[in-house]
Amino acid sequence: MKLFEDLEWRGLIQDISSPELRDKLNNEILTFYIGTDPTADSLHIGHYSSFLLAKRLKNAGHHPIL
């Protein structure tokens, strides 16, 4: 199972802005940013899913901006 299909199966992708995103996630290396500060005092369990998504993207070879 490719990355996009895995994220879709897990319910992490519902709508996409461009049909080309599927090919880019599966076949290219992208740089991504998630705007949550992991050291903030206001973190809660709702932020956990964005960190898990970032970990999956990183494990698939994509580059996070920290």
Coordinates of C-alpha atoms in Angstrom, one line a residue:
M1 CA 0.0 0.0 0.0
K2 CA 1.4 3.4 -1.0
L3 CA 1.5 6.4 1.4
F4 CA -1.5 8.2 0.0
E5 CA -3.7 5.1 0.2
D6 CA -2.5 4.3 3.7
L7 CA -3.4 7.8 4.9
E8 CA -6.7 7.6 3.2
W9 CA -7.4 4.2 4.7
R10 CA -6.6 5.6 8.2
G11 CA -9.1 8.4 7.6
L12 CA -6.4 11.1 7.6
I13 CA -7.2 12.3 4.1
Q14 CA -10.8 13.2 3.2
D15 CA -10.6 16.0 0.6
I16 CA -7.7 17.1 -1.5
S17 CA -7.1 20.4 -3.3
S18 CA -5.4 18.8 -6.3
P19 CA -5.7 15.3 -7.8
E20 CA -1.9 15.5 -8.4
L21 CA -1.3 15.3 -4.7
R22 CA -1.7 11.5 -4.8
D23 CA 1.2 11.1 -7.3
K24 CA 3.3 13.7 -5.4
L25 CA 2.9 12.0 -2.1
N26 CA 3.6 8.5 -3.5
N27 CA 6.4 9.3 -6.0
E28 CA 8.2 12.5 -5.0
I29 CA 10.0 13.8 -2.0
L30 CA 8.1 16.9 -0.6
T31 CA 9.0 19.4 2.2
F32 CA 6.1 19.9 4.6
Y33 CA 5.2 22.1 7.6
I34 CA 2.7 21.6 10.3
G35 CA 2.2 24.8 12.3
T36 CA 2.0 23.3 15.8
D37 CA 4.7 24.1 18.4
P38 CA 5.5 20.8 20.1
T39 CA 6.9 22.7 23.2
A40 CA 3.8 24.9 23.7
D41 CA 2.0 24.8 27.1
S42 CA -1.4 24.7 25.3
L43 CA -0.9 21.3 23.6
H44 CA -3.7 18.8 23.9
I45 CA -4.6 15.4 22.6
G46 CA -6.1 17.0 19.5
H47 CA -2.6 17.9 18.3
Y48 CA -1.5 14.3 18.4
S49 CA -3.0 13.4 15.0
S50 CA -1.0 16.1 13.3
F51 CA 2.2 14.8 14.9
L52 CA 1.4 11.3 13.8
L53 CA 0.8 12.4 10.3
A54 CA 4.1 14.3 10.3
K55 CA 5.9 11.1 11.5
R56 CA 4.3 9.0 8.7
L57 CA 5.3 11.6 6.1
K58 CA 8.9 11.7 7.5
N59 CA 9.1 7.9 7.6
A60 CA 8.0 7.9 3.9
G61 CA 11.0 10.0 3.0
H62 CA 9.4 13.5 3.0
H63 CA 11.2 16.4 4.8
P64 CA 9.7 18.3 7.7
I65 CA 10.4 22.0 8.4
L66 CA 11.1 22.4 12.1

